[in-house]
Amino acid sequence: MAYHREQDGEADVTVPETGRLRSRLSRFEDMFPGFRAEIVEGNIVLGPLRPFHNRTIMKVWAQLEPQLGAEWSIMSDVAVPFSEDFEFCPDLAVIPAKEEARNLTSYPADLVELAIEVVSPSSVRNDYEVKHRQYAARGIPNYLIIDPNKGELVTCWNPGPTGYRGRDTFPYAGIVTVKTSIGTLTVDTSALPVDPGA
């Protein structure tokens, strides 16, 4: 098994039999505490966890949860397999409440109505490019990219085979209204942290 750590703090592990990767994800997270494991383009990618990243997730979750109807729930960092080469753990994902109540270790991508990723320095390409394409190709209706490095929120909608055809970018400056397939939601971006070192 090959393992290397890239300069940007992201680690890639290439395993010849990608079908066995899913069963190894939790093991890699145990071996490398402070990292989140995903399968991206057939490789295990370990993304470092940072306080601003986690604080952003918690603040957005706290804002969105009261706005959802009883039929919807939010989950965080739970595996969503797409194919042998892609398995993501969205920072936040909205799925039917009855499915979330099953308390599984993974959920089909078809259940996700809204995916949210918080960008860290090592996840820029994955969040803006790879997941933009993969989430859209699987028909996830809405995708939000929240970027503490730039102080921006990007809303993506109208999924197509190569990415989302609709996209707007908002600076952290107040309330952003997002029309989604599960209703109109708001995010107060002024409450979100901006990384001073970015």
Short mmCIF file of C-alpha atoms in Angstrom, two decimals:
data_model
loop_
_atom_site.label_atom_id
_atom_site.label_comp_id
_atom_site.label_asym_id
_atom_site.label_seq_id
_atom_site.Cartn_x
_atom_site.Cartn_y
_atom_site.Cartn_z
CA MET A 1 0.00 0.00 0.00
CA ALA A 2 1.39 3.40 -0.97
CA TYR A 3 1.12 6.39 1.32
CA HIS A 4 2.36 9.94 0.97
CA ARG A 5 1.56 13.29 2.49
CA GLU A 6 1.31 16.25 0.14
CA GLN A 7 2.73 19.67 0.93
CA ASP A 8 -0.70 21.22 1.49
CA GLY A 9 -1.36 18.90 4.44
CA GLU A 10 -3.52 16.46 2.51
CA ALA A 11 -2.61 12.80 2.44
CA ASP A 12 -3.31 10.42 -0.45
CA VAL A 13 -3.24 6.65 -0.18
CA THR A 14 -3.50 4.56 -3.33
CA VAL A 15 -4.79 1.02 -2.91
CA PRO A 16 -4.89 -1.30 -5.95
CA GLU A 17 -8.29 -2.80 -5.06
CA THR A 18 -10.54 0.22 -4.65
CA GLY A 19 -13.47 -2.02 -3.74
CA ARG A 20 -11.86 -2.60 -0.35
CA LEU A 21 -11.36 1.09 0.41
CA ARG A 22 -14.64 1.70 2.22
CA SER A 23 -13.87 -0.86 4.90
CA ARG A 24 -10.54 0.84 5.54
CA LEU A 25 -11.72 4.42 5.95
CA SER A 26 -12.44 4.19 9.66
CA ARG A 27 -9.12 2.43 10.21
CA PHE A 28 -7.24 5.26 8.55
CA GLU A 29 -9.04 7.85 10.66
CA ASP A 30 -7.99 5.86 13.74
CA MET A 31 -4.40 5.73 12.51
CA PHE A 32 -4.32 9.47 11.78
CA PRO A 33 -6.34 11.26 14.48
CA GLY A 34 -7.42 14.75 13.51
CA PHE A 35 -8.04 13.77 9.88
CA ARG A 36 -11.24 12.95 7.99
CA ALA A 37 -11.06 10.17 5.39
CA GLU A 38 -12.81 10.20 2.02
CA ILE A 39 -12.34 8.32 -1.26
CA VAL A 40 -11.57 10.76 -4.08
CA GLU A 41 -10.68 9.55 -7.57
CA GLY A 42 -9.88 6.09 -6.21
CA ASN A 43 -7.55 7.36 -3.47
CA ILE A 44 -8.06 7.63 0.26
CA VAL A 45 -7.71 11.32 1.06
CA LEU A 46 -7.13 12.36 4.66
CA GLY A 47 -8.17 15.98 5.25
CA PRO A 48 -6.90 17.69 8.41
CA LEU A 49 -9.54 19.03 10.80
CA ARG A 50 -9.19 22.63 12.00
CA PRO A 51 -11.03 24.64 14.68
CA PHE A 52 -12.44 27.21 12.19
CA HIS A 53 -13.70 24.35 10.04
CA ASN A 54 -15.52 22.72 12.96
CA ARG A 55 -16.83 26.00 14.34
CA THR A 56 -18.28 26.89 10.94
CA ILE A 57 -20.03 23.51 10.70
CA MET A 58 -21.56 23.93 14.16
CA LYS A 59 -22.76 27.50 13.49
CA VAL A 60 -24.34 26.60 10.14
CA TRP A 61 -25.99 23.50 11.63
CA ALA A 62 -27.43 25.59 14.48
CA GLN A 63 -28.84 28.11 11.99
CA LEU A 64 -30.34 25.61 9.54
CA GLU A 65 -31.84 23.00 11.86
CA PRO A 66 -34.69 25.21 13.19
CA GLN A 67 -35.61 26.14 9.59
CA LEU A 68 -36.14 22.55 8.45
CA GLY A 69 -39.50 20.87 8.64
CA ALA A 70 -39.95 17.79 10.81
CA GLU A 71 -39.47 15.57 7.77
CA TRP A 72 -35.81 16.63 7.32
CA SER A 73 -32.65 16.09 9.40
CA ILE A 74 -29.02 17.17 9.19
CA MET A 75 -26.09 14.77 9.40
CA SER A 76 -22.36 15.52 9.47
CA ASP A 77 -19.31 13.55 8.33
CA VAL A 78 -21.29 10.40 7.54
CA ALA A 79 -20.19 8.35 4.52
CA VAL A 80 -22.09 8.87 1.25
CA PRO A 81 -20.77 6.37 -1.34
CA PHE A 82 -21.03 7.47 -4.97
CA SER A 83 -19.01 4.76 -6.73
CA GLU A 84 -15.90 2.62 -6.26
CA ASP A 85 -13.81 5.75 -6.85
CA PHE A 86 -15.78 8.30 -4.82
CA GLU A 87 -17.08 8.21 -1.27
CA PHE A 88 -17.62 11.55 0.44
CA CYS A 89 -18.40 12.55 4.00
CA PRO A 90 -20.18 15.91 3.56
CA ASP A 91 -19.56 18.41 6.32
CA LEU A 92 -23.34 18.78 6.45
CA ALA A 93 -26.05 17.01 4.48
CA VAL A 94 -29.82 17.26 4.70
CA ILE A 95 -31.64 13.93 4.30
CA PRO A 96 -35.13 12.64 5.19
CA ALA A 97 -35.57 12.45 8.98
CA LYS A 98 -36.87 8.88 8.82
CA GLU A 99 -33.63 7.81 7.10
CA GLU A 100 -31.39 9.72 9.52
CA ALA A 101 -33.24 8.03 12.40
CA ARG A 102 -31.92 4.67 11.17
CA ASN A 103 -28.48 5.80 12.45
CA LEU A 104 -26.48 4.10 9.70
CA THR A 105 -22.77 4.43 8.94
CA SER A 106 -23.45 5.35 5.30
CA TYR A 107 -26.33 6.64 3.19
CA PRO A 108 -27.06 6.63 -0.57
CA ALA A 109 -26.32 9.88 -2.38
CA ASP A 110 -29.89 9.87 -3.73
CA LEU A 111 -31.19 10.78 -0.25
CA VAL A 112 -29.21 14.03 -0.04
CA GLU A 113 -31.26 17.14 -0.83
CA LEU A 114 -28.65 19.69 0.27
CA ALA A 115 -24.90 19.15 0.63
CA ILE A 116 -22.66 21.66 2.41
CA GLU A 117 -18.88 21.69 2.46
CA VAL A 118 -16.67 23.99 4.53
CA VAL A 119 -13.42 24.70 2.69
CA SER A 120 -10.10 24.13 4.41
CA PRO A 121 -6.70 24.94 2.85
CA SER A 122 -6.25 21.30 1.82
CA SER A 123 -9.76 20.79 0.39
CA VAL A 124 -10.02 23.66 -2.13
CA ARG A 125 -9.89 21.49 -5.28
CA ASN A 126 -12.15 18.80 -3.82
CA ASP A 127 -14.82 21.26 -2.65
CA TYR A 128 -14.82 23.64 -5.63
CA GLU A 129 -14.19 21.18 -8.45
CA VAL A 130 -14.48 17.46 -7.63
CA LYS A 131 -17.51 17.61 -5.35
CA HIS A 132 -19.10 20.31 -7.54
CA ARG A 133 -19.06 17.82 -10.43
CA GLN A 134 -19.90 14.68 -8.45
CA TYR A 135 -22.74 16.16 -6.39
CA ALA A 136 -24.31 17.65 -9.50
CA ALA A 137 -23.90 14.48 -11.57
CA ARG A 138 -25.74 12.51 -8.85
CA GLY A 139 -28.59 15.02 -8.95
CA ILE A 140 -28.16 16.56 -5.49
CA PRO A 141 -30.40 19.63 -5.96
CA ASN A 142 -28.38 22.17 -3.97
CA TYR A 143 -24.77 22.50 -2.89
CA LEU A 144 -23.33 25.18 -0.60
CA ILE A 145 -19.61 25.89 -0.38
CA ILE A 146 -18.69 27.86 2.73
CA ASP A 147 -15.17 29.26 2.59
CA PRO A 148 -13.61 30.63 5.81
CA ASN A 149 -10.41 31.32 3.86
CA LYS A 150 -12.06 33.76 1.45
CA GLY A 151 -14.94 34.77 3.71
CA GLU A 152 -17.47 33.69 1.06
CA LEU A 153 -20.54 31.49 0.68
CA VAL A 154 -21.18 29.94 -2.74
CA THR A 155 -24.63 28.64 -3.61
CA CYS A 156 -24.95 26.06 -6.40
CA TRP A 157 -28.16 24.78 -7.97
CA ASN A 158 -29.57 23.27 -11.19
CA PRO A 159 -27.38 20.13 -11.28
CA GLY A 160 -26.12 18.79 -14.59
CA PRO A 161 -23.79 16.01 -15.70
CA THR A 162 -20.65 18.17 -15.46
CA GLY A 163 -21.54 20.47 -12.57
CA TYR A 164 -24.10 22.94 -11.31
CA ARG A 165 -25.39 25.34 -13.94
CA GLY A 166 -26.42 27.98 -11.39
CA ARG A 167 -23.90 29.56 -9.03
CA ASP A 168 -23.76 32.72 -6.91
CA THR A 169 -21.03 33.93 -4.56
CA PHE A 170 -21.74 36.06 -1.48
CA PRO A 171 -19.18 37.69 0.81
CA TYR A 172 -19.58 37.17 4.55
CA ALA A 173 -21.61 40.31 5.10
CA GLY A 174 -25.04 39.37 6.40
CA ILE A 175 -27.96 37.09 5.67
CA VAL A 176 -27.92 35.00 2.50
CA THR A 177 -31.23 33.51 1.34
CA VAL A 178 -30.99 30.17 -0.42
CA LYS A 179 -33.93 28.70 -2.34
CA THR A 180 -33.65 24.92 -2.13
CA SER A 181 -35.76 21.90 -3.03
CA ILE A 182 -36.76 21.64 0.65
CA GLY A 183 -37.72 25.28 1.06
CA THR A 184 -36.14 28.70 1.46
CA LEU A 185 -33.29 28.75 3.96
CA THR A 186 -31.18 31.59 5.34
CA VAL A 187 -27.59 31.69 6.56
CA ASP A 188 -26.26 34.61 8.56
CA THR A 189 -22.73 34.78 7.17
CA SER A 190 -21.74 37.57 9.57
CA ALA A 191 -21.75 34.93 12.34
CA LEU A 192 -19.23 32.71 10.55
CA PRO A 193 -15.49 32.79 11.35
CA VAL A 194 -12.93 34.01 8.82
CA ASP A 195 -9.47 32.50 8.97
CA PRO A 196 -7.12 35.42 9.73
CA GLY A 197 -4.16 33.45 8.36
CA ALA A 198 -5.72 32.90 4.94
#
